């Protein structure tokens, strides 16, 4: 490693470019030294293999490797990997094997060939490989270009004959978990390759799926596959699978290259065991022997620390037979695996933090109970567990305690008593022994130190009014064995509690009660709610009667103040029909009103108004506004002047309150002139020559809304055959739609139901209004006769 001083920049600060160059050189030097150290380790292991086979010295073994590499025209590193992959003398080459082996040798001897260069790069990359997963990723990276590989899987043979996925790349974790353990079944291509020691080339998916169980979801994800066994001695224990998305056959060059890659990787796989077995340490083996005899689920963990000293995982050194992981592996199958490999979701879990705490402090960790589903005798069963972690030397002992059925039943019984606010009780009538659950003391507001009471003493806890009935029910239970379900009250420290005792007797062979068991329940909350409901219902009935009486009174007052004519009236030569339809929902009477009279000078006055609100107050306000408006106009007030005075009346009168809308219209017959003013009311609707339109509203605002209102008048000349409609908003308003739609519906109805003769107002309203009205409707229908002019 070299370094050189960085010259200062012009500003006096260090030159960052020069510093960056120094850091880059140092990092490159560190990588070179690291690769050199790894390469040296590979060479030394290969020398040791040659020494073991030939009995030569270290120098002679090194020279032998150099000569072999020169003869085969390979690099020294490649020769070392191949040597490690073939420690035992190779089996005699048959004539059938010769072409493939010659092709492999040719791939190494031709330095110009692309396969040789790829193998050389792969050999250098294998130096950095430390695990089977790293090997799978390394292979996928170096095989993609030459063989169009899309995924790599590495399976190791298990002692029981099945397979374990020890490395993979290019497949997702879900698929890897599904194929983590493969039982020794027929129809598995990787197993077939390991049994025969020959590669399996799966190049036609339709034919292959009939013979093998294909990996993939769906299997069509990879249309062609190759399963190549790695023969490291006289047998194959590891198989590499190469999966391709493209279909078709592997070319001869691709096959030769994959076989050469497998031979090269065999040596690297011998440098590390892809599936670590049990620790060779005698102490650990002794612990495992003890664990094999222990019941329950317990593991012995050894912490694996990062260079910083932080615990990044744990290795399973020993495990009992009942211990199982997320993939269903049990007992000794877990030995040598990492904890996060067996339980991927454990990182960040409270148990993970508990392990760290116990390892650091030595304090035992007890986890919260949790539920986990397991299969017992083929039936899925939900069991409850708690976890305990204790430190054992430099490691941890983790135990899962499964609660048996009696524990669960006891916990469930306690939960039922707590949630139902009840407790069980037993009274032995022979020995006079009494046993209560803890919840009975809570229900009866009794100190547990005072102990339970006899069944006959329950009457002393009840209020005096309930004691006789409770005494009689308990007596019938004890003497005749009649079941008891009796409500009673007690005086607790906070309030009167409403309780219920439900009990039954256990009799002997003669039918004599000898024991009583049952429960006592607190019904205070339920009884309180029932009493509140009864009081509420009574209040509603009372209020309903009051409102009904008020409606009746308001309706009578309204009919007295607003009589409806029995036939059309003809003020100033006009034909006028009126209609008043009260609301059909609710029990209040509204404040809508109308007036259609002939004034002393021969003019006609039309008034339509609507008081906000309902009931007696609305009817009283309507009466005052109706009569005051008529009186003001009759005595000579202008329409706008009358509206101004009515606004003052609403603002300053103590007897009436609220707001109101109104239209005042005056018709002069000799000039056929209609002058009108409005205070926040909908405009009149004019029908002329079969076309309906709303008159332009003059200025005006709601009565009672402002102390300085402004009102204006508008003028309209009526022609023979005209029809003018004055109305309140109940005719056009509906809760489910906008007001503009109501105005259009009214105009269409007026055109549809128009006739020269009177009497069409009723059918039009029947067709226009809904079956149930929420507001009053008041209409004044004014017609100008055809012979009027």
Coordinates of C-alpha atoms in Angstrom, one line a residue, residues 157 188-200 212 226-231 236 238-240:
X157 CA -28.4 -34.4 -1.6
X188 CA -37.5 -35.0 -10.1
X189 CA -35.0 -34.2 -12.8
X190 CA -32.3 -33.1 -10.3
X191 CA -32.6 -36.3 -8.3
X192 CA -32.5 -38.3 -11.5
X193 CA -29.3 -36.6 -12.6
X194 CA -27.7 -37.3 -9.2
X195 CA -28.7 -40.9 -9.2
X196 CA -27.2 -41.6 -12.6
X197 CA -24.4 -39.1 -12.5
X198 CA -25.4 -37.9 -15.9
X199 CA -26.8 -34.5 -16.9
X200 CA -30.4 -34.1 -17.9
X212 CA -40.7 -34.7 -14.7
X226 CA -30.3 -28.4 -17.7
X227 CA -29.6 -30.4 -14.6
X228 CA -25.8 -31.1 -14.3
X229 CA -24.4 -33.2 -11.4
X230 CA -21.1 -32.2 -9.8
X231 CA -19.1 -35.4 -9.4
X236 CA -22.5 -36.8 -7.1
X238 CA -24.6 -31.6 -5.7
X239 CA -26.6 -30.7 -8.8
X240 CA -26.7 -27.4 -10.6

